[in-house]
Coordinates of C-alpha atoms and ligand atoms in Angstrom, one line a residue:
Chain A
M290 CA 128.8 102.4 88.5
T291 CA 127.3 100.0 91.0
D292 CA 128.8 99.8 94.5
T293 CA 129.2 96.3 95.7
A294 CA 130.5 97.3 99.1
Q295 CA 127.1 98.7 100.1
P296 CA 124.1 96.6 100.8
A297 CA 121.6 96.2 98.0
A298 CA 118.9 98.9 98.0
V299 CA 116.2 96.4 97.3
A300 CA 116.6 92.6 97.7
L301 CA 113.7 90.3 97.0
D302 CA 114.5 86.7 98.0
D303 CA 112.2 84.0 96.8
A304 CA 109.2 86.3 97.0
T305 CA 105.8 84.6 96.3
V306 CA 102.7 86.7 96.0
A307 CA 99.2 85.2 96.0
F308 CA 95.8 86.9 95.7
R309 CA 92.6 85.6 97.1
V310 CA 90.1 85.6 94.3
A311 CA 86.4 84.6 94.3
G312 CA 86.0 83.2 97.8
D313 CA 88.6 80.6 98.7
R314 CA 90.4 80.3 95.4
V315 CA 94.0 81.6 95.4
Y316 CA 95.8 83.0 92.4
T317 CA 99.5 82.9 92.6
A318 CA 100.7 85.9 90.6
V319 CA 104.4 85.8 91.3
E320 CA 106.3 82.7 92.4
R321 CA 109.8 82.7 94.1
A322 CA 111.1 85.8 92.5
S323 CA 114.6 86.9 93.5
L324 CA 115.8 90.2 92.5
S325 CA 118.3 92.7 93.8
V326 CA 118.9 96.3 92.9
A327 CA 122.3 97.7 94.0
H328 CA 122.8 101.1 95.3
G329 CA 122.8 103.5 92.4
E330 CA 121.7 100.8 89.9
F331 CA 119.0 101.3 87.3
V332 CA 117.1 98.0 86.8
A333 CA 114.3 97.6 84.3
I334 CA 111.7 94.8 84.6
V335 CA 110.1 93.7 81.4
G336 CA 107.4 91.1 81.0
P337 CA 104.1 90.5 79.2
T338 CA 101.0 92.3 80.5
G339 CA 99.4 90.8 83.6
C340 CA 102.5 88.8 84.6
G341 CA 103.0 90.6 87.9
K342 CA 105.3 93.5 87.3
S343 CA 103.1 96.0 89.3
T344 CA 102.7 93.3 91.9
L345 CA 106.5 93.1 92.3
L346 CA 106.8 96.8 92.7
N347 CA 104.0 96.9 95.3
V348 CA 106.0 94.3 97.2
A349 CA 109.1 96.5 97.0
A350 CA 107.1 99.5 98.1
G351 CA 105.7 97.6 101.1
L352 CA 102.1 98.0 99.9
L353 CA 101.8 94.2 99.5
K354 CA 103.1 91.5 101.7
P355 CA 104.6 88.5 100.0
A356 CA 103.0 85.2 101.1
A357 CA 106.5 83.7 101.3
G358 CA 110.1 84.9 100.9
S359 CA 111.7 88.0 102.2
V360 CA 112.1 91.6 101.2
K361 CA 115.1 93.6 102.4
I362 CA 115.7 97.3 102.0
F363 CA 119.4 98.2 102.6
D364 CA 119.8 94.9 104.5
Q365 CA 116.8 95.6 106.8
P366 CA 113.8 93.4 106.6
L367 CA 110.8 95.5 105.3
T368 CA 108.0 95.9 107.7
G369 CA 105.2 98.2 106.7
L370 CA 105.7 100.8 104.0
N371 CA 109.1 101.3 102.4
R372 CA 110.1 104.7 103.7
D373 CA 113.1 104.9 101.5
A374 CA 111.1 104.6 98.3
G375 CA 109.4 107.0 96.0
Y376 CA 106.7 105.3 93.9
L377 CA 105.5 106.6 90.5
F378 CA 102.3 104.6 90.0
Q379 CA 101.0 103.2 86.8
A380 CA 97.6 104.7 87.1
D381 CA 96.9 108.4 87.7
A382 CA 97.8 109.1 91.3
L383 CA 97.9 112.9 91.5
F384 CA 95.5 114.6 93.9
P385 CA 93.0 116.0 91.5
W386 CA 91.9 118.8 93.9
K387 CA 95.4 120.2 94.2
T388 CA 97.2 122.3 91.6
A389 CA 100.4 121.0 90.0
I390 CA 102.6 123.0 92.4
D391 CA 100.6 121.9 95.4
N392 CA 100.8 118.3 94.3
V393 CA 104.6 118.5 94.2
A394 CA 104.8 120.5 97.4
I395 CA 102.7 118.1 99.4
G396 CA 105.7 115.8 100.2
L397 CA 107.4 118.6 102.0
D398 CA 104.2 120.1 103.5
I399 CA 103.4 116.9 105.4
K400 CA 106.9 116.9 106.8
G401 CA 106.1 120.2 108.3
A402 CA 108.4 122.3 106.0
P403 CA 107.6 126.0 105.9
R404 CA 105.1 126.7 103.2
E405 CA 107.3 129.3 101.4
L406 CA 110.2 126.8 101.2
A407 CA 107.9 124.0 100.0
L408 CA 106.5 126.1 97.3
Q409 CA 109.8 127.4 96.2
R410 CA 111.3 123.9 96.0
A411 CA 108.2 122.6 94.2
Q412 CA 108.5 125.3 91.6
G413 CA 112.1 124.3 91.2
W414 CA 111.2 120.7 90.6
L415 CA 108.4 121.7 88.2
T416 CA 111.0 123.6 86.2
S417 CA 113.3 120.6 86.2
V418 CA 110.6 118.5 84.6
G419 CA 109.8 121.3 82.1
L420 CA 106.6 122.4 83.7
G421 CA 107.6 125.7 85.3
A422 CA 104.8 127.5 83.6
F423 CA 102.1 125.1 84.6
A424 CA 102.3 125.4 88.4
N425 CA 98.7 126.6 88.8
R426 CA 97.0 124.0 86.6
Y427 CA 94.9 121.3 88.0
P428 CA 95.7 117.7 86.9
H429 CA 92.8 117.5 84.5
M430 CA 94.1 120.6 82.7
L431 CA 97.4 118.8 81.9
S432 CA 98.1 116.2 79.2
G433 CA 98.9 112.6 80.2
G434 CA 102.7 113.2 79.7
Q435 CA 102.5 116.4 81.8
R436 CA 100.7 114.6 84.5
K437 CA 103.5 111.9 84.6
R438 CA 106.1 114.7 84.9
V439 CA 104.2 116.3 87.8
G440 CA 104.1 112.8 89.4
L441 CA 107.9 112.5 88.9
A442 CA 108.5 115.8 90.5
Q443 CA 106.1 114.9 93.3
V444 CA 108.2 111.8 94.0
L445 CA 111.6 113.3 93.5
I446 CA 111.1 116.3 95.8
R447 CA 111.2 114.0 98.8
D448 CA 114.6 112.8 97.5
P449 CA 114.0 109.1 98.0
K450 CA 116.9 106.7 98.0
I451 CA 115.0 104.2 95.9
L452 CA 112.8 105.1 92.9
L453 CA 110.0 102.7 91.9
M454 CA 108.4 103.4 88.5
D455 CA 105.5 101.5 87.0
E456 CA 105.3 101.9 83.3
P457 CA 105.6 105.7 83.7
F458 CA 105.6 106.3 80.0
G459 CA 103.1 103.6 79.1
P460 CA 100.3 105.7 77.7
L461 CA 102.4 108.3 76.0
D462 CA 103.2 108.7 72.3
A463 CA 106.6 107.7 70.9
Q464 CA 108.1 111.2 70.8
T465 CA 107.0 112.1 74.3
R466 CA 108.4 108.8 75.5
Q467 CA 111.8 109.7 74.2
I468 CA 111.7 113.1 75.7
M469 CA 110.6 111.7 79.0
G470 CA 113.3 109.0 78.9
N471 CA 116.0 111.5 78.3
L472 CA 114.6 113.7 81.1
L473 CA 114.6 110.7 83.5
L474 CA 118.2 109.8 82.6
D475 CA 119.3 113.4 83.1
L476 CA 117.7 113.6 86.5
W477 CA 119.0 110.2 87.4
N478 CA 122.6 111.1 86.3
A479 CA 122.6 114.0 88.8
D480 CA 122.2 111.7 91.8
R481 CA 122.3 108.0 91.0
K482 CA 119.3 106.6 93.0
A483 CA 118.5 102.9 92.9
V484 CA 115.8 102.6 90.3
L485 CA 113.4 99.8 89.7
F486 CA 111.7 100.6 86.4
V487 CA 108.8 98.5 85.0
T488 CA 108.0 98.6 81.3
H489 CA 106.5 96.4 78.7
D490 CA 108.8 98.0 76.1
L491 CA 112.1 96.1 75.7
E492 CA 113.7 98.8 73.7
E493 CA 113.0 101.4 76.4
A494 CA 114.3 99.0 79.0
I495 CA 117.6 98.5 77.2
A496 CA 118.0 102.2 76.4
L497 CA 117.5 103.2 80.0
A498 CA 118.8 100.5 82.3
D499 CA 122.0 99.0 83.6
R500 CA 120.3 95.7 83.9
V501 CA 117.2 94.2 82.2
V502 CA 115.2 91.6 84.1
I503 CA 112.6 89.4 82.2
M504 CA 109.5 87.9 83.8
S505 CA 107.6 85.0 82.5
A506 CA 103.9 85.1 81.8
G507 CA 101.6 84.4 84.8
P508 CA 100.2 82.7 86.7
S509 CA 103.2 81.9 89.0
A510 CA 105.4 84.3 87.0
R511 CA 109.1 84.0 87.6
I512 CA 112.1 85.9 86.8
I513 CA 113.6 84.1 83.8
G514 CA 116.4 86.2 82.7
D515 CA 118.9 88.9 83.7
W516 CA 121.1 90.9 81.3
Q517 CA 123.7 93.5 82.0
V518 CA 123.5 96.5 79.7
T519 CA 127.0 98.0 79.3
L520 CA 126.2 100.7 76.8
P521 CA 128.2 103.8 77.8
R522 CA 126.6 106.6 79.8
P523 CA 125.5 109.3 79.6
R524 CA 123.1 108.0 76.9
D525 CA 120.7 109.6 74.5
I526 CA 117.6 107.4 74.1
S527 CA 117.3 107.9 70.4
E528 CA 121.0 107.6 69.6
V529 CA 121.7 104.6 71.8
R530 CA 119.2 102.7 69.6
M531 CA 121.6 102.9 66.7
E532 CA 124.4 101.1 68.4
K533 CA 125.4 97.6 67.4
Q534 CA 125.5 96.4 71.0
F535 CA 121.9 97.6 71.5
H536 CA 120.7 95.4 68.6
E537 CA 122.6 92.3 69.6
L538 CA 121.2 92.6 73.2
H539 CA 117.7 93.3 71.9
R540 CA 117.8 90.2 69.7
E541 CA 119.1 88.1 72.5
I542 CA 116.5 89.2 75.1
W543 CA 113.7 89.2 72.6
R544 CA 114.3 85.5 71.8
V545 CA 113.4 84.7 75.4
L546 CA 110.7 87.4 75.8
K547 CA 108.8 86.5 72.6
D548 CA 107.6 83.2 73.9
E549 CA 106.4 84.6 77.1
V550 CA 104.6 87.4 75.4
M551 CA 102.7 84.9 73.2
K552 CA 101.9 82.8 76.3
G553 CA 100.7 85.9 78.1
Y554 CA 98.6 86.9 75.1
A555 CA 97.0 83.4 74.8
Q556 CA 96.1 83.4 78.5
S557 CA 94.6 86.9 78.5
T558 CA 92.4 86.0 75.5
Q559 CA 91.4 82.7 77.3
A560 CA 90.5 84.6 80.4
E561 CA 88.3 86.9 78.5
A562 CA 86.5 84.0 76.8
V563 CA 85.6 82.4 80.2
Chain B
M287 CA 71.0 127.9 67.2
T288 CA 72.7 131.1 68.2
R289 CA 72.2 132.6 71.7
L290 CA 69.9 135.3 70.4
T291 CA 67.6 133.0 68.4
L292 CA 67.4 130.6 71.4
L293 CA 66.4 133.5 73.6
F294 CA 63.8 134.5 71.1
W295 CA 62.2 131.1 71.0
Q296 CA 62.4 130.8 74.7
S297 CA 60.5 134.1 75.1
M298 CA 58.1 133.0 72.4
V299 CA 57.0 130.1 74.5
A300 CA 56.2 132.4 77.4
V301 CA 54.4 134.9 75.2
V302 CA 52.3 132.3 73.6
A303 CA 51.5 130.6 76.9
L304 CA 50.5 133.8 78.5
A305 CA 48.5 135.0 75.5
L306 CA 46.6 131.8 75.4
W307 CA 46.0 131.9 79.1
Q308 CA 44.7 135.5 78.8
F309 CA 42.6 134.8 75.8
L310 CA 40.9 131.6 77.2
T311 CA 40.1 133.3 80.5
T312 CA 38.7 136.6 79.2
V313 CA 37.4 136.1 75.6
P314 CA 34.3 133.9 75.1
V315 CA 34.7 131.2 72.5
F316 CA 31.4 130.2 71.0
G317 CA 29.7 132.3 73.7
K318 CA 31.5 130.5 76.5
I319 CA 34.7 131.3 78.5
L320 CA 36.7 128.1 78.4
L321 CA 38.7 128.7 81.5
P322 CA 36.6 130.3 84.2
P323 CA 38.6 133.1 85.8
F324 CA 37.5 132.0 89.3
F325 CA 39.5 128.9 88.9
F326 CA 42.2 130.1 86.5
S327 CA 42.6 133.8 87.2
N328 CA 44.4 135.5 84.3
P329 CA 47.9 136.8 83.6
V330 CA 47.0 140.5 84.0
D331 CA 45.5 139.9 87.5
V332 CA 48.4 137.8 88.5
A333 CA 51.0 140.3 87.3
S334 CA 49.2 143.2 89.1
Q335 CA 49.1 141.1 92.3
I336 CA 52.9 140.6 92.0
I337 CA 53.5 144.3 91.4
K338 CA 51.3 145.2 94.3
W339 CA 53.2 142.9 96.6
F340 CA 56.5 144.5 95.6
T341 CA 55.3 148.1 95.6
T342 CA 53.6 147.9 99.0
G343 CA 56.6 145.9 100.2
V344 CA 54.6 143.1 102.0
I345 CA 56.4 140.4 100.0
W346 CA 59.9 141.2 101.4
K347 CA 59.1 140.0 104.8
H348 CA 57.8 136.7 103.5
L349 CA 60.8 136.3 101.1
M350 CA 63.2 137.0 103.9
I351 CA 61.5 134.5 106.2
T352 CA 61.6 131.8 103.6
L353 CA 65.2 132.6 102.7
L354 CA 66.3 132.5 106.4
E355 CA 64.6 129.2 106.9
S356 CA 66.2 127.7 103.8
V357 CA 69.6 128.9 104.6
L358 CA 69.4 127.6 108.2
A359 CA 68.1 124.3 107.0
F360 CA 70.8 124.0 104.4
V361 CA 73.6 125.0 106.8
I362 CA 72.5 122.8 109.7
G363 CA 71.6 119.8 107.4
S364 CA 74.9 120.1 105.5
V365 CA 77.2 120.3 108.5
G366 CA 75.3 117.4 110.1
G367 CA 75.4 115.4 106.9
V368 CA 79.1 116.0 106.4
L369 CA 80.1 115.1 109.9
V370 CA 78.0 112.0 110.2
G371 CA 78.7 110.9 106.7
F372 CA 82.4 111.2 107.3
W373 CA 82.3 109.5 110.6
F374 CA 80.3 106.5 109.2
A375 CA 82.6 106.1 106.2
R376 CA 85.7 106.1 108.4
Q377 CA 84.1 103.8 111.0
P378 CA 82.5 100.9 109.1
R379 CA 81.4 99.3 112.3
V380 CA 79.4 102.3 113.3
A381 CA 77.9 102.5 109.9
A382 CA 76.9 98.8 109.9
V383 CA 75.1 99.2 113.3
F384 CA 73.1 102.3 112.2
D385 CA 72.5 101.2 108.6
P386 CA 69.0 99.9 109.0
Y387 CA 67.9 102.9 111.0
V388 CA 69.3 105.3 108.5
K389 CA 67.5 103.5 105.7
M390 CA 64.3 103.5 107.8
I391 CA 64.3 107.2 108.5
N392 CA 65.3 108.0 104.9
A393 CA 62.4 105.9 103.6
L394 CA 59.9 108.0 105.5
P395 CA 58.1 110.7 103.5
R396 CA 59.3 113.8 105.4
V397 CA 55.9 115.7 105.1
V398 CA 54.5 113.5 107.8
L399 CA 57.0 114.9 110.2
A400 CA 55.8 118.5 109.7
P401 CA 53.0 118.3 112.3
I402 CA 55.3 116.8 114.8
F403 CA 57.9 119.5 114.3
A404 CA 55.1 122.1 114.6
L405 CA 54.1 120.4 117.9
W406 CA 57.7 120.3 119.3
L407 CA 59.1 123.6 117.9
G408 CA 56.0 125.8 117.5
L409 CA 54.8 127.6 114.4
G410 CA 57.8 129.8 114.1
I411 CA 60.7 129.3 111.8
W412 CA 62.4 126.4 113.6
S413 CA 59.8 123.8 112.7
K414 CA 60.3 124.7 109.1
V415 CA 64.1 124.6 109.5
A416 CA 63.8 121.2 111.1
L417 CA 61.8 119.8 108.1
G418 CA 64.4 121.2 105.7
V419 CA 67.2 119.7 107.8
T420 CA 65.7 116.2 107.6
L421 CA 65.7 116.5 103.8
V422 CA 69.1 118.2 103.3
F423 CA 70.9 116.0 105.9
F424 CA 70.3 112.7 104.0
I425 CA 71.4 114.0 100.6
V426 CA 74.6 115.4 102.0
F427 CA 75.1 112.4 104.3
F428 CA 74.9 109.9 101.4
N429 CA 77.1 112.0 99.1
V430 CA 79.8 112.5 101.7
Y431 CA 79.7 108.8 102.6
Q432 CA 80.1 107.9 99.0
G433 CA 82.8 110.4 98.5
V434 CA 84.9 108.9 101.3
K435 CA 84.3 105.4 100.2
E436 CA 85.1 106.0 96.6
V437 CA 88.5 107.6 97.0
S438 CA 90.8 106.1 94.4
R439 CA 92.9 103.3 95.7
T440 CA 95.9 104.6 93.8
V441 CA 95.6 108.1 95.2
L442 CA 95.4 106.7 98.7
D443 CA 98.5 104.6 98.1
N444 CA 100.2 107.6 96.7
G445 CA 99.4 109.6 99.8
R446 CA 100.8 106.8 102.0
M447 CA 104.0 106.4 99.9
L448 CA 104.5 110.2 100.1
G449 CA 104.6 109.8 103.8
M450 CA 101.1 110.8 105.0
S451 CA 99.9 109.7 108.4
E452 CA 96.2 108.6 108.8
R453 CA 95.4 112.2 109.9
Q454 CA 97.1 113.7 106.9
L455 CA 95.3 111.3 104.7
T456 CA 92.0 112.4 106.2
R457 CA 92.9 116.1 105.6
H458 CA 94.5 115.8 102.2
V459 CA 92.6 112.9 100.6
Y460 CA 89.4 111.8 102.3
W461 CA 88.2 115.3 103.2
P462 CA 88.6 117.0 99.8
S463 CA 87.0 114.0 98.1
A464 CA 84.0 114.0 100.5
L465 CA 83.5 117.7 100.1
S466 CA 83.7 117.5 96.3
W467 CA 80.8 115.0 96.4
M468 CA 78.9 117.3 98.7
F469 CA 79.4 120.2 96.4
S470 CA 78.3 118.3 93.4
S471 CA 75.0 117.7 95.2
L472 CA 74.7 121.4 96.1
H473 CA 71.8 122.1 93.7
T474 CA 69.8 119.2 95.0
S475 CA 70.4 120.0 98.7
V476 CA 69.7 123.7 98.3
G477 CA 66.5 122.9 96.4
F478 CA 65.4 120.6 99.2
A479 CA 66.1 123.2 101.8
V480 CA 63.7 125.5 100.0
V481 CA 61.1 122.7 99.7
G482 CA 61.3 122.0 103.4
A483 CA 60.8 125.6 104.3
V484 CA 57.9 126.2 101.9
V485 CA 56.1 122.9 102.7
G486 CA 56.5 123.7 106.4
E487 CA 55.1 127.1 106.0
Y488 CA 52.2 125.8 103.9
L489 CA 51.2 123.3 106.6
G490 CA 51.1 125.9 109.4
S491 CA 52.8 129.2 110.0
A492 CA 52.4 133.0 110.1
A493 CA 54.9 134.1 107.5
G494 CA 56.8 133.0 104.4
L495 CA 56.0 132.3 100.7
G496 CA 54.3 129.0 101.6
Y497 CA 52.1 130.9 104.1
L498 CA 51.2 133.4 101.4
I499 CA 50.1 130.7 99.0
Q500 CA 48.2 128.9 101.6
Q501 CA 46.4 132.1 102.7
A502 CA 45.4 132.8 99.2
E503 CA 44.0 129.3 98.7
G504 CA 42.1 129.7 101.9
V505 CA 40.1 132.6 100.4
F506 CA 39.9 131.1 96.9
D507 CA 42.1 133.9 95.6
V508 CA 43.5 131.9 92.6
G509 CA 45.3 135.0 91.2
A510 CA 47.3 135.3 94.4
V511 CA 48.1 131.6 94.4
F512 CA 49.5 131.9 90.9
A513 CA 51.4 135.1 91.9
G514 CA 52.9 133.3 94.9
M515 CA 54.0 130.4 92.7
F516 CA 55.7 132.7 90.2
V517 CA 57.5 134.6 93.0
L518 CA 58.6 131.2 94.4
S519 CA 59.9 130.0 91.1
A520 CA 61.9 133.2 90.6
F521 CA 63.2 132.9 94.1
V522 CA 64.4 129.3 93.5
I523 CA 66.0 130.2 90.2
L524 CA 67.9 133.1 91.8
I525 CA 69.2 130.8 94.5
D526 CA 70.1 128.2 92.0
F527 CA 72.0 130.8 90.0
G528 CA 73.9 131.7 93.2
V529 CA 74.7 128.0 93.8
T530 CA 76.1 127.7 90.2
L531 CA 78.4 130.6 90.9
V532 CA 79.6 129.1 94.2
E533 CA 80.0 125.7 92.6
R534 CA 82.1 127.1 89.7
R535 CA 84.6 128.5 92.2
L536 CA 84.7 125.4 94.5
L537 CA 85.0 122.8 91.8
V538 CA 87.5 124.4 89.5
W539 CA 89.7 121.3 89.7
R540 CA 86.9 119.2 88.3
P541 CA 86.8 118.5 84.5
T542 CA 83.0 118.6 84.5
A543 CA 82.6 121.9 86.3
E544 CA 84.5 123.7 83.6
G545 CA 82.5 122.8 80.6
R546 CA 79.2 123.6 82.3
G547 CA 77.2 126.9 81.9
Ligands
LIG878 N1 94.2 92.6 94.1 C1 94.3 91.6 93.2 N2 93.4 90.6 93.4 C2 93.5 89.5 92.5 N3 94.3 89.4 91.5 C3 95.2 90.4 91.2 C4 95.2 91.6 92.1 N4 96.1 92.4 91.6 C5 96.7 91.8 90.6 N5 96.1 90.6 90.3 C6 96.5 89.7 89.3 O1 97.8 89.4 89.3 C7 98.4 89.4 88.1 C8 99.5 90.4 87.9 O2 99.0 91.7 88.0 P1 100.0 93.0 87.8 O3 101.1 92.9 88.7 O4 99.1 94.2 87.9 O5 100.4 92.7 86.3 P2 101.4 93.7 85.4 O6 102.6 92.9 85.0 O7 100.6 94.0 84.1 O8 101.7 94.9 86.1 C9 97.3 89.7 87.1 O9 96.9 88.4 86.5 C10 96.2 90.3 87.9 O10 95.0 89.9 87.4
LIG879 MG1 101.1 96.8 85.8

């Protein structure tokens, strides 16, 4: 499935990210994280809240410069924004003043594509994510899950080589998550992009990914584990959960993750008490 | 309350107020009229004055003048406010340099400028337009400035990741956000355009609703003063209704615009 002859789509090497907080204090969010995503590989990052998952994605997107370490995209050092990446943000990122179809078409519009073509392709993508009938709705007239789908179409219409996704199904209910997960797998099966998928849900990570990477609780979060998921593809999110291998892997990873989640929780409650 | 009962009670307020007004200004209580008609006129006189204005047609000229001044003040003030607000927000250094002066001018009660504008621009419509512009400009300016500054970080990053250049960000992100803030202050800025026009007319002019009221006061014709005030209120309510219609079209994408009205 993964092609070792080709350079890694994303390669973080000892990346350290620090934020300046309150004047001259520095908060090291991520320390010496190394991670690589092969061409066509689906990698999920799991970690407790606030550990630095979004931060890591921002680094891969080129929105954030690491204080130390290197970022390479297809073997080229990343300077500025990552032009090969499509980024589905954790927070709402649709343009609220554009209709669903205009939100999707914008990626082609700004490349100077003819309007007719852009709209036609956008309608096609909306249909692919199951929103063909919602083209003229504004984002506020869509449910959270529908907005995420529009966001997915908005990113995919540009056909990026790398897909960065930050807890895309986070706020959705369990059923919608499964539907969205299967939708994502179907789309990904059609043309295997390199995917870096952030989630706090370990089950979701195992069900979707080729590899699951675990981060420790912050500050100075590190990557503390890396598991191959060899469950056969194509997968169905709800069926794959029944398999024996799924449970064994889940138990194994959870043993490592549990401690970090507890640490992360303790820290977050402390921070609130200060 | 249903729509009909609400309408009933709303009309009742007017009926009672008018009846009380008519009663107290015409019928003696304990041998004494409580509200002397000279100071308070009465509803019947006021109504007949309004009817006379409309049947003879004299009012139209004044309404048109006030409307023209308001529209000009609104358009010029808005365009200026949008351009300068946008410029300042995108060029923080320019904004920093001008900041104290903007605050200074905005702190000034605009009425004191009326005589100066009359001196510079004469007693025609332009001195009133200028007064309205000074009011409208700042409202639009502050809103547009805010609108550009408060663009969501994520939406901006999304635009960048989708491949927008700075110019495309301006067109697809900053600009719509700024305009939406301007539109959301539409009621206030249109209201101030009318205030500027009427106050300007009141302080010195030869036509307009403000002039009409000022003239009536000059000859102690309280009935005409009240009549002028009622016409002015109706005028503002009509304009405000128009603004609501425009706003509903322009802000369809906003969750708040939908539930309103
Ligand atoms: N711009 C910032 N300034 C200061 N601290 C930040 C900033 N962004 C994130 N952080 C901190 O870095 C840590 C990691 O954040 P984030 O990557 O958003 O976590 P998550 O794993 O939940 O996505 C958190 O403790 C957060 O408070
Ligand atoms: Mg996050």
